[in-house]
mmCIF file of C-alpha atoms and ligand atoms in Angstrom:
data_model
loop_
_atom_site.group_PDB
_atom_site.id
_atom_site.type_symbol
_atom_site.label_atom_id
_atom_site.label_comp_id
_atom_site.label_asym_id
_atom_site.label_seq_id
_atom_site.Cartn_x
_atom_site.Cartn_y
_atom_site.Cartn_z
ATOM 1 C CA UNK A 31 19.142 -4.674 -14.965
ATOM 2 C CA UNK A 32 15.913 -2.592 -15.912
ATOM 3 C CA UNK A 33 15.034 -0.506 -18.640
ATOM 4 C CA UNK A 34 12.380 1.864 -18.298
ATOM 5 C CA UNK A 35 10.489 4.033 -21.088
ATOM 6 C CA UNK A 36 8.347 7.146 -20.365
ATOM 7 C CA UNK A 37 6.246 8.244 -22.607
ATOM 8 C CA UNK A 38 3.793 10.857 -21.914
ATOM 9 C CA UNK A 39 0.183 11.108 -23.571
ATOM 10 C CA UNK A 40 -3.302 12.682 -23.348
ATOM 11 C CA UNK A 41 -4.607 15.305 -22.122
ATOM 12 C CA UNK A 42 -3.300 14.971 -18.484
ATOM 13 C CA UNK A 43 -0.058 14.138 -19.301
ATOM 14 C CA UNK A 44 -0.553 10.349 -18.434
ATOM 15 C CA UNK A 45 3.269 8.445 -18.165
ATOM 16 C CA UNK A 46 2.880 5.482 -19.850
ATOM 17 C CA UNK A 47 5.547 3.339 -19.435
ATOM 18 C CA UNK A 48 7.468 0.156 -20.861
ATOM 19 C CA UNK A 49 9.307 -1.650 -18.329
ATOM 20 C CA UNK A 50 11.726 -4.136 -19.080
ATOM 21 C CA UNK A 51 15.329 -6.330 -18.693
ATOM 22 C CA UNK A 52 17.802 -4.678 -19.940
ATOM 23 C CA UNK A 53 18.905 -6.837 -22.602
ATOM 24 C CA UNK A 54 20.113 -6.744 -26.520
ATOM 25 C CA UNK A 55 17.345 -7.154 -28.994
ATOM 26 C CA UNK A 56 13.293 -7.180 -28.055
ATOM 27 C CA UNK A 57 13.594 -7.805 -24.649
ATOM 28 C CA UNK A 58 10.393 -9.200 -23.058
ATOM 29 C CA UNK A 59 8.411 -5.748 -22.130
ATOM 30 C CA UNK A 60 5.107 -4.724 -19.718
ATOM 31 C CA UNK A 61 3.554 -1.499 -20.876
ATOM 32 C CA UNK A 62 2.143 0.071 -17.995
ATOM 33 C CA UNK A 63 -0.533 2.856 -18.426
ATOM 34 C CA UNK A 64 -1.103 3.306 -22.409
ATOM 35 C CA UNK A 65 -3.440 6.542 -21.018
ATOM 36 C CA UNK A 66 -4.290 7.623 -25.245
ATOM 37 C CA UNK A 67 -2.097 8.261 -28.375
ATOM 38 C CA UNK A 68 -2.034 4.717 -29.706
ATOM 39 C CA UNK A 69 0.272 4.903 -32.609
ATOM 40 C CA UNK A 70 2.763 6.579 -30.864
ATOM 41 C CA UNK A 71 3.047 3.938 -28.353
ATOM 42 C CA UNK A 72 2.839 0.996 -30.828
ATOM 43 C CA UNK A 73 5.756 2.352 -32.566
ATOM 44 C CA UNK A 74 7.784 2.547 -29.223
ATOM 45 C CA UNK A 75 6.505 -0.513 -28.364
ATOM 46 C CA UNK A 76 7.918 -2.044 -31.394
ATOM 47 C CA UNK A 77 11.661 -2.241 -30.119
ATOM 48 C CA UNK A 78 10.050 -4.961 -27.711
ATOM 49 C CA UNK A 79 8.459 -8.320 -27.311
ATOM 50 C CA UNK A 80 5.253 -6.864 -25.433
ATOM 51 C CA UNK A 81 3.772 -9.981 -22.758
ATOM 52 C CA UNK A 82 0.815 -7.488 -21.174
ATOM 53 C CA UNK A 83 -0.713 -4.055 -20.949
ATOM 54 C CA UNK A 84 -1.174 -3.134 -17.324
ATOM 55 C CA UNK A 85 -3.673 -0.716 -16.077
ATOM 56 C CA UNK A 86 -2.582 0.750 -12.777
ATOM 57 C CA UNK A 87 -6.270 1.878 -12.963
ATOM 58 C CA UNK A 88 -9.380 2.382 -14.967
ATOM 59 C CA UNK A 89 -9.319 6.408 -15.024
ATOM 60 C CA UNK A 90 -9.824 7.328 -18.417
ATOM 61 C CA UNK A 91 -6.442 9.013 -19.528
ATOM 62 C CA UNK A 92 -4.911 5.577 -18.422
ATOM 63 C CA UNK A 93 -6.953 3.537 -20.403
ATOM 64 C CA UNK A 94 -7.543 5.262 -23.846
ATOM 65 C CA UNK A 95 -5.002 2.947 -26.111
ATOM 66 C CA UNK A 96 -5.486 -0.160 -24.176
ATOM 67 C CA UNK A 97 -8.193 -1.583 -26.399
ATOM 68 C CA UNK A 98 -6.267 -1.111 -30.393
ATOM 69 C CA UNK A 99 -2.610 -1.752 -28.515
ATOM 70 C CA UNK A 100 -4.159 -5.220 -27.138
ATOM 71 C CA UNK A 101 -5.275 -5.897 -30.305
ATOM 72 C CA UNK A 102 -2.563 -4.568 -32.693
ATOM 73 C CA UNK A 103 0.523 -6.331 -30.081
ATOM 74 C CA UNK A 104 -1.630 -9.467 -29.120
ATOM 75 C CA UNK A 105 -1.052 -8.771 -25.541
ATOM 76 C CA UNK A 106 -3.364 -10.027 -22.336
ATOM 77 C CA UNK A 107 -4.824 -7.420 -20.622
ATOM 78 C CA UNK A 108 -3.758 -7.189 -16.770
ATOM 79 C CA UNK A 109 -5.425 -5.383 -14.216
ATOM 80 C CA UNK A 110 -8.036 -5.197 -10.679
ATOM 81 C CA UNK A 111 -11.348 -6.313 -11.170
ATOM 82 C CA UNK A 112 -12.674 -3.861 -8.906
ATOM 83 C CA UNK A 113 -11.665 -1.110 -11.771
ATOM 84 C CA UNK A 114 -14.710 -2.510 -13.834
ATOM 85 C CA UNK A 115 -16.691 -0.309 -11.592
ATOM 86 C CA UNK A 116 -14.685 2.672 -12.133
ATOM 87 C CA UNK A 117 -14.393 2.405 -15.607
ATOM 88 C CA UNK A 118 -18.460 2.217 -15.742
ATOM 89 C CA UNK A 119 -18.226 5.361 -13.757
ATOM 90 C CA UNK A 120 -15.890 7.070 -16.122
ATOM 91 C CA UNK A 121 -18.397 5.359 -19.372
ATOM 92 C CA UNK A 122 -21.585 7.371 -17.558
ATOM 93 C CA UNK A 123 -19.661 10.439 -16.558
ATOM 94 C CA UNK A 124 -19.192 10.610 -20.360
ATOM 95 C CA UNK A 125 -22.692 9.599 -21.645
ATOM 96 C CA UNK A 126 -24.259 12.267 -19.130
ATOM 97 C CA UNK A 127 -22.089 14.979 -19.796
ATOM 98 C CA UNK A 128 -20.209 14.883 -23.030
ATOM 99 C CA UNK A 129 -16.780 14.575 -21.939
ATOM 100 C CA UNK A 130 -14.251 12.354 -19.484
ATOM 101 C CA UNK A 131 -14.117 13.396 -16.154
ATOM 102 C CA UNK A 132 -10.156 14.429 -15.662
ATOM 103 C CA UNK A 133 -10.838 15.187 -11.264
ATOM 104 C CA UNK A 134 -9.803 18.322 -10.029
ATOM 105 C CA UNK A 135 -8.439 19.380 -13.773
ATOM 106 C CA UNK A 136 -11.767 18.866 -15.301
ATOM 107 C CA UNK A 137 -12.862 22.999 -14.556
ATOM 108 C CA UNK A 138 -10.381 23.750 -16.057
ATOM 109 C CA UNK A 139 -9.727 21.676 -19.348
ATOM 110 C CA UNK A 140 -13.783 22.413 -20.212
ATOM 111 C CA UNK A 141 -13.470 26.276 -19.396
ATOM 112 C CA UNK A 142 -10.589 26.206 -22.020
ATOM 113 C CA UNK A 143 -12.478 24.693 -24.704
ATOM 114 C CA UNK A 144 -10.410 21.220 -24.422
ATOM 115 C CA UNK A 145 -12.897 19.456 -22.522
ATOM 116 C CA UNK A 146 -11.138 15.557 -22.592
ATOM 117 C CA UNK A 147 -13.141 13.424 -25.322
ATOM 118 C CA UNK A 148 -11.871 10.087 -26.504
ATOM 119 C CA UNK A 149 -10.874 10.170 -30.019
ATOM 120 C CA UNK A 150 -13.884 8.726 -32.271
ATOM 121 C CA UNK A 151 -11.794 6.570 -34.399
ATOM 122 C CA UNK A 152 -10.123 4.226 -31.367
ATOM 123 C CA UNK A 153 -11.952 1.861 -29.885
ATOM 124 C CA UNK A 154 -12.524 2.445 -26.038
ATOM 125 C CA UNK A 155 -11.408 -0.244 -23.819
ATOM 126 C CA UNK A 156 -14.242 -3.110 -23.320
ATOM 127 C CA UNK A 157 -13.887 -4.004 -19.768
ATOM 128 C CA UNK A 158 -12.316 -7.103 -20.320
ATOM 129 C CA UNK A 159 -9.388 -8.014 -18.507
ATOM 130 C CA UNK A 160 -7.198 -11.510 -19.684
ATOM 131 C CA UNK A 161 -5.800 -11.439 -16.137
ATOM 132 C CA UNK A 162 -7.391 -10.371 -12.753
ATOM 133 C CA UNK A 163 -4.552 -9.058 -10.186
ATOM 134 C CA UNK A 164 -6.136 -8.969 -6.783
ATOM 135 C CA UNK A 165 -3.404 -10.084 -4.713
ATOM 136 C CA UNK A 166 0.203 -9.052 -4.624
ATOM 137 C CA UNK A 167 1.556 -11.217 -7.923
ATOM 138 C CA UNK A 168 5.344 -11.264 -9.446
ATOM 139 C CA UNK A 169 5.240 -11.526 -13.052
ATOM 140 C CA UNK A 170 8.561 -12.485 -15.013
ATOM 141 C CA UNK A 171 10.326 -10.487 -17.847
ATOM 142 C CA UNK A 172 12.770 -13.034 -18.522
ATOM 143 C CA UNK A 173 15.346 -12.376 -15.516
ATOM 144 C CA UNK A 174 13.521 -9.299 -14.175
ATOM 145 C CA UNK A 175 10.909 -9.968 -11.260
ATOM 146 C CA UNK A 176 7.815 -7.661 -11.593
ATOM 147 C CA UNK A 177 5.587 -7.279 -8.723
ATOM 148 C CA UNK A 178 2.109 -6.215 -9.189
ATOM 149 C CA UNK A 179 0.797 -4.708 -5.359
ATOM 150 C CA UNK A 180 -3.010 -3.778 -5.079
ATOM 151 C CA UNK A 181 -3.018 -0.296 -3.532
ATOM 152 C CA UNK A 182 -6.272 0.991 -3.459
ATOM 153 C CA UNK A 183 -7.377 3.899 -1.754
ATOM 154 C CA UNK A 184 -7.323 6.282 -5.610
ATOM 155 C CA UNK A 185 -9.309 3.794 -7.078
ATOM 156 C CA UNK A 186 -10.491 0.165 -5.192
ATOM 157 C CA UNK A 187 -8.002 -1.524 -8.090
ATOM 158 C CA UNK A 188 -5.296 0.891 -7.798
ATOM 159 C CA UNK A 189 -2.029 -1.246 -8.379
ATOM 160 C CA UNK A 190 1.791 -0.304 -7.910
ATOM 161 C CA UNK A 191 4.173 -1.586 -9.956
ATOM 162 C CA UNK A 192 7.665 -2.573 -8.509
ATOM 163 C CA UNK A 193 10.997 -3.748 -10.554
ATOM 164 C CA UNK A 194 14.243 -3.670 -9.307
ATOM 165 C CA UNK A 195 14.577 -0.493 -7.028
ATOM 166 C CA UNK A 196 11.572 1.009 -9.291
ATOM 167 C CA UNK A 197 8.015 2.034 -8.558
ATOM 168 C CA UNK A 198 5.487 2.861 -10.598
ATOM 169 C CA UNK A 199 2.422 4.072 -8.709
ATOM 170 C CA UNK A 200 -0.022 4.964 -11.258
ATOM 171 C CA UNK A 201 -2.255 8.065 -9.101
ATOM 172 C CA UNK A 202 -1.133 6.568 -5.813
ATOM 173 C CA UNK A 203 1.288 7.965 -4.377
ATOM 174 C CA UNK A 204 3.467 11.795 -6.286
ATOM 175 C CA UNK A 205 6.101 14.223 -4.906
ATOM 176 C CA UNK A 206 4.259 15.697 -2.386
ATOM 177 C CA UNK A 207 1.820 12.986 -1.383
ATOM 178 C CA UNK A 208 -0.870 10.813 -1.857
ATOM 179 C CA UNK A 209 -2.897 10.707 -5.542
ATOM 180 C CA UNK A 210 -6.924 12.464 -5.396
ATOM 181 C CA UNK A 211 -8.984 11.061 -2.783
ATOM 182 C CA UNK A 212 -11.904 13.308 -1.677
ATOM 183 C CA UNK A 213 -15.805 12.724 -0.825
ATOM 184 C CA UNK A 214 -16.906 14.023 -4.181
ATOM 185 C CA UNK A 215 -15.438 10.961 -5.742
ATOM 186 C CA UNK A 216 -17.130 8.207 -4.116
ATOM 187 C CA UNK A 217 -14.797 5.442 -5.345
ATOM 188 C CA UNK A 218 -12.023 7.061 -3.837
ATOM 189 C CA UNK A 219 -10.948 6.200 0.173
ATOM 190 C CA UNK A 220 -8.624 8.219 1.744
ATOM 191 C CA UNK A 221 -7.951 6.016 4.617
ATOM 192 C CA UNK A 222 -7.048 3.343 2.381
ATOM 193 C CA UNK A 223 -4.882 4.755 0.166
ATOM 194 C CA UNK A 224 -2.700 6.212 3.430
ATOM 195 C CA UNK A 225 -2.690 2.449 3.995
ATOM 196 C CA UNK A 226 -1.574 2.077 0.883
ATOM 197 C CA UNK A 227 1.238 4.732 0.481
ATOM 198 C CA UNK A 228 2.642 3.389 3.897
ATOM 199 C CA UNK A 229 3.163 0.540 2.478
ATOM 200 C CA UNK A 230 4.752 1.757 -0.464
ATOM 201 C CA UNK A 231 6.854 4.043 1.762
ATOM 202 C CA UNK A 232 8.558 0.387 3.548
ATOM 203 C CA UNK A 233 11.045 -0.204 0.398
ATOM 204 C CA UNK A 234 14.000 1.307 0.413
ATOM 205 C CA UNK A 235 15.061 4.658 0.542
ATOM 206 C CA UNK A 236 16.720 5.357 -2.550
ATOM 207 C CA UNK A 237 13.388 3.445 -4.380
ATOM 208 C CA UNK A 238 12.754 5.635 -6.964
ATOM 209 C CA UNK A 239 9.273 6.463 -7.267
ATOM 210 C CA UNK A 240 7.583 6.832 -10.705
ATOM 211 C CA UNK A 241 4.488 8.593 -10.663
ATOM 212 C CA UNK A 242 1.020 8.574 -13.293
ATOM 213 C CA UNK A 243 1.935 12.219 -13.962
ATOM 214 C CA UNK A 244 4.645 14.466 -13.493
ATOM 215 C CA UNK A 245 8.517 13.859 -12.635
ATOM 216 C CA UNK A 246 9.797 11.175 -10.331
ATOM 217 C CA UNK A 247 10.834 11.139 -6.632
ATOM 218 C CA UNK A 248 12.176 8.784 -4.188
ATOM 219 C CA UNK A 249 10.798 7.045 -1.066
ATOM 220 C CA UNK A 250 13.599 8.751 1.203
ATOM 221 C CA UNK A 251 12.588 11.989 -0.235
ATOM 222 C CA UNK A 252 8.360 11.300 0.679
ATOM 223 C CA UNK A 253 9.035 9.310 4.196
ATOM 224 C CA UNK A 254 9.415 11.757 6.281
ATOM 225 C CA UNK A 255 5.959 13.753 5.476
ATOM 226 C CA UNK A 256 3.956 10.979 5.380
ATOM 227 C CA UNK A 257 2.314 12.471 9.152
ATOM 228 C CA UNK A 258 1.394 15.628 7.475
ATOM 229 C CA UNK A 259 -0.172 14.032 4.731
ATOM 230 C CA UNK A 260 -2.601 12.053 7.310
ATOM 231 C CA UNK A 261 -2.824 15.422 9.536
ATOM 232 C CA UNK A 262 -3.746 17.169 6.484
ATOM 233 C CA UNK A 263 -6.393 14.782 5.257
ATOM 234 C CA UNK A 264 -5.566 14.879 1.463
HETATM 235 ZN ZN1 ZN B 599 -6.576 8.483 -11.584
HETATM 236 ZN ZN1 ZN B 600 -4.213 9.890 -13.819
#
C-alpha cells in the first residue's frame, strides 16, 4: 500500500523521507524533509516520479537541499507560511554568528569544531513556497491519500505527515515525547505543541510514528505518557 524511504542527512541526522504507493515503476513520490546532502537524495529520488518537496518545518537541517532538489526534479515546494518567520530566524542566527543554530546540540557541535554551516556551493532555500498548507489538506499519490496536519507548537508551521497507518512528525512528536519547545526559543510554544501531540496521539494504536531524527515508535507505545510529558513541562 505504502512505500516509505529513510534516508538520513546532515549534521543532526535529519530523516528525510520519500513516501509513496507501492507500485511497479516510478510511482508518484512526496519527499518529506530533504534536511542537506542533495545529490544523494536526487539519486534516490530518481527511482520516482517526485510531485512535491515537503518541509515539515523551516529548521535548517530540514531545509538544506530543498532549493537545488526543487530545481533539479521540477517539484512545487509545499509547506506553512508561518515557517517564513523561522527560516528568517535561522538566516540571522547564521549572519550573526557564523553558523546554523542546531537547539540544544548546538554546544556541542561548535565545541567539537563541527559547528553546522551550509555547504557554499548549494543554494539555500529562498523562502518561496509553490503551495501554502495551513489547514489540514489530503494530497493524492495516485491511490495513496496523504494528509498534511498543521501541528505547531516546535515551530508555528510544524506539519505531520500521515499515509496509511504512517506518521511522519518532523520535530513534533519522538520516542519519549514531544520535539524542543523551551523559552529560549521564542518561536517555539509548548502548550501548543501538547495540543498538537494529543492530537497526533487520537490515530490508532499500532500508527507507527516516524520521527525528524532517530528510530521510529508507535502511538500505543507514546499514549500512555502523554500526562507526564505535560506534568513535566518539556
Ligand atoms: Zn526542528
Ligand atoms: Zn530537526
Amino acid at each position: 500500500m505504502i512505500r516509505c524511504e529513510r534516508l538520513v542527512v546532515g549534521y543532526l541526522d535529519t530523516n528525510c523521507w520519500i513516501i509513496a504507493p507501492d507500485l511497479p515503476g516510478r510511482p508518484p513520490a512526496l519527499i518529506v524533509d530533504p534536511g542537506d546532502d542533495p545529490d544523494y537524495l536526487a539519486a534516490a529520488a530518481a527511482s520516482y516520479d517526485v510531485v512535491g518537496l515537503l518541509i515539515t518545518h523551516a529548521h535548517a537541517d530540514h531545509v538544506l537541499a530543498l532549493q537545488p532538489l526543487a530545481e533539479s526534479l521540477n517539484a512545487p515546494i509545499i509547506g506553512h507560511p508561518a515557517e517564513r518567520e523561522v527560516w528568517t530566524a535561522e538566516l540571522d542566527h547564521l549572519a550573526k554568528h557564523g553558523y546554523l543554530d542546531a537547539g540544544t546540540a548546538t554546544a556541542d557541535l561548535v565545541a567539537t569544531g563541527n559547528a553546522p554551516r551550509p555547504n557554499p556551493d548549494v543554494p539555500l532555500w529562498n523562502g518561496h513556497l509553490d503551495q501554502e498548507i495551513q489547514t489540514t489538506t489530503t494530497l493524492k499519490l495516485g491511490p495513496l491519500d496523504v494528509d498534511i496536519i498543521p501541528t505547531p507548537g516546535h515551530s508555528p508551521g510544524s506539519l505531520t505527515v500521515h499515509a496509511a497507518g504512517h506518521l511522519f512528525t518532523g520535530d513534533t512528536l519522538f520516542p519519549g515525547g514531544p520535539g524542543l519547545t523551551s523559552p529560549v526559543y521564542p518561536l517555539t510554544d509548548f502548550a501548543a505543541i501538547m495540543t498538537s501531540v494529543r492530537n497526533l496521539l487520537t490515530y490508532p494504536e499500532h500508527t507507527t510514528i516516524h520521527p525528524g531524527h532517530g528510530p521510529d515508535t508507535t502511538v500505543g507505545t507514546e499514549r500512555p505518557y502523554v500526562e507526564t510529558w505535560q506534568a513535566r513541562g518539556w
